[in-house]
mmCIF file of C-alpha atoms in Angstrom:
data_model
loop_
_atom_site.group_PDB
_atom_site.id
_atom_site.type_symbol
_atom_site.label_atom_id
_atom_site.label_comp_id
_atom_site.label_asym_id
_atom_site.label_seq_id
_atom_site.Cartn_x
_atom_site.Cartn_y
_atom_site.Cartn_z
ATOM 1 C CA MET L 1 14.612 -14.419 -21.780
ATOM 2 C CA THR L 2 15.565 -17.831 -20.529
ATOM 3 C CA LEU L 3 13.623 -19.735 -18.554
ATOM 4 C CA THR L 4 15.324 -23.167 -16.985
ATOM 5 C CA THR L 5 13.218 -26.125 -16.070
ATOM 6 C CA VAL L 6 13.769 -27.318 -12.883
ATOM 7 C CA SER L 7 11.658 -30.132 -12.130
ATOM 8 C CA GLU L 8 8.193 -31.876 -13.340
ATOM 9 C CA TRP L 9 4.917 -33.350 -12.197
ATOM 10 C CA THR L 10 1.924 -35.014 -13.954
ATOM 11 C CA SER L 11 -0.493 -33.310 -11.333
ATOM 12 C CA PHE L 12 -4.956 -34.375 -11.728
ATOM 13 C CA GLY L 13 -4.120 -34.411 -15.772
ATOM 14 C CA GLY L 14 -2.226 -30.930 -15.716
ATOM 15 C CA LEU L 15 1.682 -30.246 -15.171
ATOM 16 C CA LEU L 16 3.242 -28.591 -11.551
ATOM 17 C CA SER L 17 7.058 -27.694 -12.622
ATOM 18 C CA VAL L 18 9.556 -25.373 -11.223
ATOM 19 C CA HIS L 19 11.515 -22.871 -13.248
ATOM 20 C CA ASP L 20 14.357 -20.497 -12.913
ATOM 21 C CA HIS L 21 15.326 -17.780 -13.761
ATOM 22 C CA ALA L 22 17.688 -15.093 -14.527
ATOM 23 C CA SER L 23 15.844 -11.289 -12.956
ATOM 24 C CA ALA L 24 17.038 -8.308 -14.430
ATOM 25 C CA ILE L 25 14.068 -5.978 -11.957
ATOM 26 C CA LEU L 26 15.766 -8.461 -9.366
ATOM 27 C CA GLY L 27 19.013 -8.428 -10.079
ATOM 28 C CA CYS L 28 18.919 -11.715 -8.846
ATOM 29 C CA GLN L 29 18.370 -15.353 -10.188
ATOM 30 C CA MET L 30 14.808 -16.553 -9.266
ATOM 31 C CA ARG L 31 12.641 -19.236 -8.608
ATOM 32 C CA PHE L 32 9.187 -19.774 -9.758
ATOM 33 C CA ALA L 33 6.334 -22.167 -9.831
ATOM 34 C CA VAL L 34 3.469 -23.053 -12.546
ATOM 35 C CA TYR L 35 0.710 -25.616 -12.386
ATOM 36 C CA THR L 36 -0.434 -25.856 -16.277
ATOM 37 C CA PRO L 37 -4.091 -27.592 -15.855
ATOM 38 C CA PRO L 38 -4.607 -29.934 -18.650
ATOM 39 C CA GLN L 39 -7.606 -27.947 -20.322
ATOM 40 C CA ALA L 40 -4.268 -26.078 -22.032
ATOM 41 C CA LEU L 41 -3.984 -28.424 -23.950
ATOM 42 C CA ASP L 42 -6.803 -26.812 -26.217
ATOM 43 C CA GLY L 43 -5.549 -23.135 -25.767
ATOM 44 C CA PRO L 44 -4.654 -20.178 -23.789
ATOM 45 C CA VAL L 45 -6.362 -20.557 -20.138
ATOM 46 C CA PRO L 46 -7.177 -17.998 -16.570
ATOM 47 C CA VAL L 47 -4.681 -17.519 -14.874
ATOM 48 C CA LEU L 48 -4.727 -17.407 -10.685
ATOM 49 C CA TRP L 49 -1.808 -15.447 -9.329
ATOM 50 C CA TYR L 50 -0.911 -16.728 -5.475
ATOM 51 C CA LEU L 51 1.761 -14.454 -2.973
ATOM 52 C CA SER L 52 2.828 -16.326 -0.574
ATOM 53 C CA GLY L 53 3.467 -15.186 2.967
ATOM 54 C CA LEU L 54 6.394 -14.724 5.276
ATOM 55 C CA THR L 55 9.133 -17.446 5.089
ATOM 56 C CA CYS L 56 8.021 -18.985 2.122
ATOM 57 C CA THR L 57 8.706 -20.076 -0.944
ATOM 58 C CA TRP L 58 6.727 -21.649 -4.269
ATOM 59 C CA ALA L 59 7.088 -24.463 -2.501
ATOM 60 C CA ASN L 60 4.570 -23.816 0.476
ATOM 61 C CA VAL L 61 1.285 -23.666 -1.745
ATOM 62 C CA MET L 62 1.900 -26.170 -4.320
ATOM 63 C CA GLU L 63 3.340 -28.732 -1.938
ATOM 64 C CA LYS L 64 0.882 -27.715 0.365
ATOM 65 C CA SER L 65 -2.422 -27.510 -0.445
ATOM 66 C CA GLY L 66 -4.043 -29.299 -3.219
ATOM 67 C CA LEU L 67 -4.558 -27.007 -5.024
ATOM 68 C CA GLN L 68 -4.028 -28.931 -8.295
ATOM 69 C CA ARG L 69 -7.429 -31.231 -8.405
ATOM 70 C CA ALA L 70 -9.701 -27.716 -8.064
ATOM 71 C CA ALA L 71 -7.086 -25.882 -10.578
ATOM 72 C CA ALA L 72 -7.909 -28.065 -13.205
ATOM 73 C CA GLU L 73 -11.292 -29.163 -12.294
ATOM 74 C CA HIS L 74 -11.514 -25.075 -13.699
ATOM 75 C CA GLY L 75 -8.896 -24.972 -16.362
ATOM 76 C CA ILE L 76 -7.373 -21.813 -14.020
ATOM 77 C CA MET L 77 -3.560 -21.710 -14.405
ATOM 78 C CA ILE L 78 -2.013 -21.013 -11.248
ATOM 79 C CA ILE L 79 1.533 -19.133 -10.402
ATOM 80 C CA ALA L 80 3.484 -19.301 -7.180
ATOM 81 C CA PRO L 81 6.145 -16.979 -7.084
ATOM 82 C CA ASP L 82 8.805 -17.192 -4.437
ATOM 83 C CA THR L 83 8.675 -14.180 -1.655
ATOM 84 C CA SER L 84 11.813 -12.050 -2.485
ATOM 85 C CA PRO L 85 14.943 -12.219 -4.269
ATOM 86 C CA ARG L 86 17.870 -14.732 -3.346
ATOM 87 C CA GLY L 87 21.153 -14.730 -3.461
ATOM 88 C CA ASP L 88 24.537 -14.314 -1.406
ATOM 89 C CA GLN L 89 24.898 -11.310 -2.958
ATOM 90 C CA VAL L 90 21.087 -9.385 -1.758
ATOM 91 C CA PRO L 91 20.478 -8.305 2.044
ATOM 92 C CA ASP L 92 19.854 -10.364 4.603
ATOM 93 C CA ASP L 93 17.949 -10.115 7.894
ATOM 94 C CA GLU L 94 18.610 -12.193 10.893
ATOM 95 C CA ALA L 95 15.016 -11.749 11.676
ATOM 96 C CA TYR L 96 12.268 -13.836 9.986
ATOM 97 C CA ASP L 97 10.157 -10.789 8.958
ATOM 98 C CA LEU L 98 13.143 -9.100 7.009
ATOM 99 C CA GLY L 99 14.658 -9.128 4.175
ATOM 100 C CA GLN L 100 15.143 -12.813 2.141
ATOM 101 C CA GLY L 101 11.461 -14.098 3.124
ATOM 102 C CA ALA L 102 9.904 -10.497 3.452
ATOM 103 C CA GLY L 103 9.624 -8.727 1.197
ATOM 104 C CA PHE L 104 6.200 -7.512 1.131
ATOM 105 C CA TYR L 105 5.513 -7.280 -1.763
ATOM 106 C CA LEU L 106 6.524 -3.643 -2.323
ATOM 107 C CA THR L 107 9.393 -1.582 -4.344
ATOM 108 C CA ALA L 108 12.169 -0.533 -1.117
ATOM 109 C CA THR L 109 13.651 3.341 -1.588
ATOM 110 C CA GLU L 110 16.567 2.734 1.465
ATOM 111 C CA ALA L 111 20.054 0.520 1.022
ATOM 112 C CA PRO L 112 20.310 -1.515 1.369
ATOM 113 C CA TRP L 113 16.902 -3.022 0.110
ATOM 114 C CA ASP L 114 16.834 -0.390 -3.106
ATOM 115 C CA THR L 115 19.304 -2.997 -5.804
ATOM 116 C CA HIS L 116 17.003 -5.937 -5.456
ATOM 117 C CA TYR L 117 13.675 -5.529 -3.432
ATOM 118 C CA ARG L 118 11.233 -4.857 -5.960
ATOM 119 C CA MET L 119 8.718 -6.862 -5.347
ATOM 120 C CA ASP L 120 6.007 -5.824 -6.693
ATOM 121 C CA GLN L 121 7.211 -3.969 -10.288
ATOM 122 C CA TYR L 122 8.596 -8.431 -10.926
ATOM 123 C CA ILE L 123 5.472 -9.382 -10.395
ATOM 124 C CA THR L 124 3.373 -7.048 -12.209
ATOM 125 C CA LYS L 125 5.846 -6.563 -14.838
ATOM 126 C CA GLU L 126 8.518 -8.962 -15.765
ATOM 127 C CA LEU L 127 7.385 -12.293 -14.769
ATOM 128 C CA PRO L 128 4.468 -11.939 -16.838
ATOM 129 C CA ARG L 129 6.480 -11.507 -19.404
ATOM 130 C CA LEU L 130 8.018 -14.338 -18.579
ATOM 131 C CA VAL L 131 4.448 -16.858 -18.513
ATOM 132 C CA GLU L 132 3.583 -15.426 -21.465
ATOM 133 C CA ALA L 133 5.993 -16.283 -23.689
ATOM 134 C CA ASN L 134 6.525 -19.826 -22.629
ATOM 135 C CA PHE L 135 2.804 -20.735 -21.509
ATOM 136 C CA LYS L 136 -0.522 -21.756 -22.497
ATOM 137 C CA ALA L 137 -1.672 -18.566 -20.355
ATOM 138 C CA ASP L 138 -4.440 -16.549 -20.800
ATOM 139 C CA MET L 139 -3.539 -12.165 -20.056
ATOM 140 C CA THR L 140 -6.559 -11.099 -21.191
ATOM 141 C CA ARG L 141 -7.777 -13.201 -17.555
ATOM 142 C CA GLN L 142 -5.922 -12.601 -14.621
ATOM 143 C CA GLY L 143 -6.423 -12.460 -10.691
ATOM 144 C CA ILE L 144 -4.398 -13.248 -7.734
ATOM 145 C CA PHE L 145 -5.089 -14.486 -4.519
ATOM 146 C CA GLY L 146 -2.671 -15.020 -1.800
ATOM 147 C CA HIS L 147 -2.121 -15.851 2.304
ATOM 148 C CA SER L 148 -0.661 -14.081 4.953
ATOM 149 C CA MET L 149 2.267 -11.368 4.066
ATOM 150 C CA GLY L 150 0.832 -12.678 0.053
ATOM 151 C CA GLY L 151 -2.349 -11.842 1.243
ATOM 152 C CA HIS L 152 -1.180 -7.595 1.554
ATOM 153 C CA GLY L 153 0.155 -8.300 -1.643
ATOM 154 C CA ALA L 154 -2.945 -9.286 -3.748
ATOM 155 C CA LEU L 155 -4.974 -7.291 -2.157
ATOM 156 C CA THR L 156 -2.486 -3.915 -3.292
ATOM 157 C CA LEU L 157 -1.859 -5.826 -6.337
ATOM 158 C CA HIS L 158 -5.070 -5.557 -7.008
ATOM 159 C CA PHE L 159 -6.206 -2.099 -5.707
ATOM 160 C CA LYS L 160 -3.464 -0.608 -7.911
ATOM 161 C CA HIS L 161 -3.723 -3.125 -11.267
ATOM 162 C CA ALA L 162 -7.809 -4.090 -11.088
ATOM 163 C CA ASP L 163 -7.678 -4.000 -15.400
ATOM 164 C CA THR L 164 -5.237 -6.311 -14.506
ATOM 165 C CA TYR L 165 -6.273 -8.782 -11.772
ATOM 166 C CA ARG L 166 -9.669 -8.804 -12.415
ATOM 167 C CA SER L 167 -10.250 -11.242 -8.847
ATOM 168 C CA CYS L 168 -8.665 -10.963 -5.180
ATOM 169 C CA SER L 169 -8.866 -13.401 -2.742
ATOM 170 C CA ALA L 170 -6.938 -13.348 -0.061
ATOM 171 C CA PHE L 171 -6.128 -16.242 3.866
ATOM 172 C CA SER L 172 -5.990 -14.075 6.896
ATOM 173 C CA PRO L 173 -3.685 -11.029 4.521
ATOM 174 C CA ILE L 174 -2.247 -7.818 6.480
ATOM 175 C CA THR L 175 -5.067 -6.144 5.499
ATOM 176 C CA SER L 176 -3.333 -2.799 7.507
ATOM 177 C CA PRO L 177 0.301 -3.243 7.844
ATOM 178 C CA ALA L 178 0.946 0.449 8.319
ATOM 179 C CA ARG L 179 -0.659 -0.184 11.761
ATOM 180 C CA VAL L 180 0.709 -3.735 12.966
ATOM 181 C CA THR L 181 4.884 -4.256 13.772
ATOM 182 C CA TRP L 182 5.336 -6.454 10.417
ATOM 183 C CA GLY L 183 4.421 -3.363 8.814
ATOM 184 C CA GLU L 184 6.149 -1.242 10.326
ATOM 185 C CA LYS L 185 9.231 -3.016 11.267
ATOM 186 C CA ALA L 186 8.798 -4.163 6.914
ATOM 187 C CA PHE L 187 7.994 -0.205 5.652
ATOM 188 C CA THR L 188 10.581 1.984 8.141
ATOM 189 C CA ALA L 189 13.743 -0.507 6.226
ATOM 190 C CA TYR L 190 11.752 -0.610 3.075
ATOM 191 C CA ILE L 191 10.631 2.679 2.168
ATOM 192 C CA GLY L 192 12.015 5.026 5.174
ATOM 193 C CA PRO L 193 9.827 6.711 8.270
ATOM 194 C CA PRO L 194 6.125 7.391 8.333
ATOM 195 C CA SER L 195 4.945 8.869 5.042
ATOM 196 C CA ILE L 196 2.281 8.960 2.385
ATOM 197 C CA ALA L 197 4.720 5.911 0.699
ATOM 198 C CA TRP L 198 3.280 4.116 3.053
ATOM 199 C CA GLU L 199 -0.147 4.826 2.111
ATOM 200 C CA GLN L 200 0.854 3.401 -1.474
ATOM 201 C CA TYR L 201 1.268 -0.198 0.855
ATOM 202 C CA ASP L 202 -1.813 -0.685 2.738
ATOM 203 C CA ALA L 203 -5.007 -1.858 1.835
ATOM 204 C CA THR L 204 -7.359 -0.700 3.972
ATOM 205 C CA GLU L 205 -5.560 2.682 3.037
ATOM 206 C CA LEU L 206 -5.693 1.950 -1.043
ATOM 207 C CA VAL L 207 -9.477 1.206 -0.778
ATOM 208 C CA ARG L 208 -11.022 4.056 1.029
ATOM 209 C CA ASN L 209 -9.397 5.660 -3.020
ATOM 210 C CA ARG L 210 -8.918 2.326 -5.395
ATOM 211 C CA GLN L 211 -12.417 0.001 -4.691
ATOM 212 C CA THR L 212 -12.947 -1.925 -7.591
ATOM 213 C CA GLY L 213 -15.965 -3.189 -8.945
ATOM 214 C CA ALA L 214 -14.950 -7.253 -7.871
ATOM 215 C CA HIS L 215 -15.843 -9.362 -5.274
ATOM 216 C CA LEU L 216 -13.608 -9.725 -2.456
ATOM 217 C CA LEU L 217 -13.508 -13.135 -0.735
ATOM 218 C CA ILE L 218 -11.137 -13.302 3.006
ATOM 219 C CA ASP L 219 -11.124 -16.003 5.313
ATOM 220 C CA THR L 220 -9.180 -16.262 7.958
ATOM 221 C CA GLY L 221 -9.121 -18.782 10.803
ATOM 222 C CA ARG L 222 -10.795 -17.237 14.795
ATOM 223 C CA ALA L 223 -7.839 -19.858 15.777
ATOM 224 C CA ASP L 224 -5.586 -17.210 14.622
ATOM 225 C CA THR L 225 -2.766 -16.504 16.341
ATOM 226 C CA PHE L 226 -2.224 -13.495 14.577
ATOM 227 C CA LEU L 227 -5.668 -12.002 14.545
ATOM 228 C CA GLU L 228 -5.157 -9.842 17.094
ATOM 229 C CA THR L 229 -1.969 -8.167 17.116
ATOM 230 C CA GLN L 230 -1.027 -8.793 13.154
ATOM 231 C CA LEU L 231 -4.914 -9.412 11.376
ATOM 232 C CA GLN L 232 -6.710 -6.182 12.447
ATOM 233 C CA PRO L 233 -9.290 -7.731 9.730
ATOM 234 C CA ASP L 234 -12.540 -5.324 11.441
ATOM 235 C CA ILE L 235 -10.051 -1.665 10.541
ATOM 236 C CA PHE L 236 -9.821 -3.611 6.498
ATOM 237 C CA ILE L 237 -13.561 -4.555 6.758
ATOM 238 C CA ALA L 238 -15.172 -0.791 7.840
ATOM 239 C CA ALA L 239 -12.766 0.353 4.855
ATOM 240 C CA CYS L 240 -14.751 -1.827 2.053
ATOM 241 C CA ARG L 241 -17.986 -1.120 3.428
ATOM 242 C CA THR L 242 -17.757 2.914 3.962
ATOM 243 C CA ALA L 243 -15.613 2.538 0.369
ATOM 244 C CA GLY L 244 -18.898 0.761 -1.064
ATOM 245 C CA GLN L 245 -15.999 -2.486 -1.888
ATOM 246 C CA LYS L 246 -17.779 -5.904 -1.764
ATOM 247 C CA LEU L 247 -16.804 -7.944 0.531
ATOM 248 C CA THR L 248 -17.828 -11.631 1.855
ATOM 249 C CA TYR L 249 -15.066 -11.867 4.989
ATOM 250 C CA ARG L 250 -15.390 -15.404 6.785
ATOM 251 C CA LEU L 251 -13.980 -15.861 10.035
ATOM 252 C CA HIS L 252 -13.277 -19.757 10.802
ATOM 253 C CA ASP L 253 -14.183 -21.401 14.487
ATOM 254 C CA GLY L 254 -11.058 -23.438 15.593
ATOM 255 C CA TYR L 255 -8.598 -22.554 12.581
ATOM 256 C CA GLY L 256 -5.468 -21.015 12.498
ATOM 257 C CA HIS L 257 -2.688 -19.384 10.147
ATOM 258 C CA ASP L 258 -1.547 -22.696 8.456
ATOM 259 C CA TYR L 259 -1.356 -24.713 5.406
ATOM 260 C CA TYR L 260 -4.228 -27.355 6.765
ATOM 261 C CA PHE L 261 -6.670 -23.997 7.076
ATOM 262 C CA ILE L 262 -5.299 -22.766 3.245
ATOM 263 C CA ALA L 263 -6.132 -26.868 1.941
ATOM 264 C CA THR L 264 -9.742 -26.527 3.429
ATOM 265 C CA PHE L 265 -10.743 -23.604 1.385
ATOM 266 C CA MET L 266 -8.599 -23.981 -1.395
ATOM 267 C CA ASP L 267 -10.789 -25.284 -3.524
ATOM 268 C CA ASP L 268 -13.246 -21.877 -2.384
ATOM 269 C CA HIS L 269 -11.096 -20.070 -3.442
ATOM 270 C CA ILE L 270 -9.902 -21.668 -6.661
ATOM 271 C CA ALA L 271 -13.619 -21.411 -7.889
ATOM 272 C CA HIS L 272 -14.328 -17.972 -6.912
ATOM 273 C CA HIS L 273 -11.377 -16.871 -9.550
ATOM 274 C CA ALA L 274 -13.012 -19.283 -11.580
ATOM 275 C CA ARG L 275 -16.387 -17.931 -11.200
ATOM 276 C CA MET L 276 -15.346 -13.962 -12.309
ATOM 277 C CA LEU L 277 -12.277 -15.303 -14.569
ATOM 278 C CA LYS L 278 -14.910 -17.490 -16.676
ATOM 279 C CA ALA L 279 -18.054 -15.588 -17.102
#
């Protein structure tokens, strides 16, 4: 698979690079970013995938979170895919929470979305092969984390691919999308009316039968305007407790749903993953 480098910047002794490629799974051109820590000069390093939220691209986390310092300290490669397929030929919607920028990390089965919207397959199958072929990535040591819609993606992909993603964390994740309007809207459009298919993309449902040996870390701000309407963490916390899933869920006074919040706790999350991926 051909990879085109768009830009590169040296940061904390490592390299932040942005790349384009043609995606066979999504049927369009895609762009993603990679932070390669300085330790990769000596050989392959653990890989941490970051999934962004609604309206975002690779740029949000790489430009706003300050992750490079901690990633360089711990010797962790961080990969930031896009949040959906892109391009004039890709179906879209005028709303921010559906269509381009809102892929919800699932495989769509409903027209017109089913032709391109397969973000879970892209992240778990196609992009890892591209990364392994072009970067000094130790694919035997992978973790995953994300924010909001990306937190939903990180949790669901971890539960379904626990052998691949040994560690998992999230910032302000949508943990029960089948019960909130963001998820209900996206799921109805992408995979049809409520059915058992919805449960395959709902972390609260997945943890009931797919609990893992990982210790999950989740941070959410008490001042998050979406806390009660879209995030509803209590439902997921209770499901984890019942299933015996190890979870640290921290609520922080004063913080919202933004990258000021994410930047504040990014070091904690990278250290959390490093402990498990480098053990």
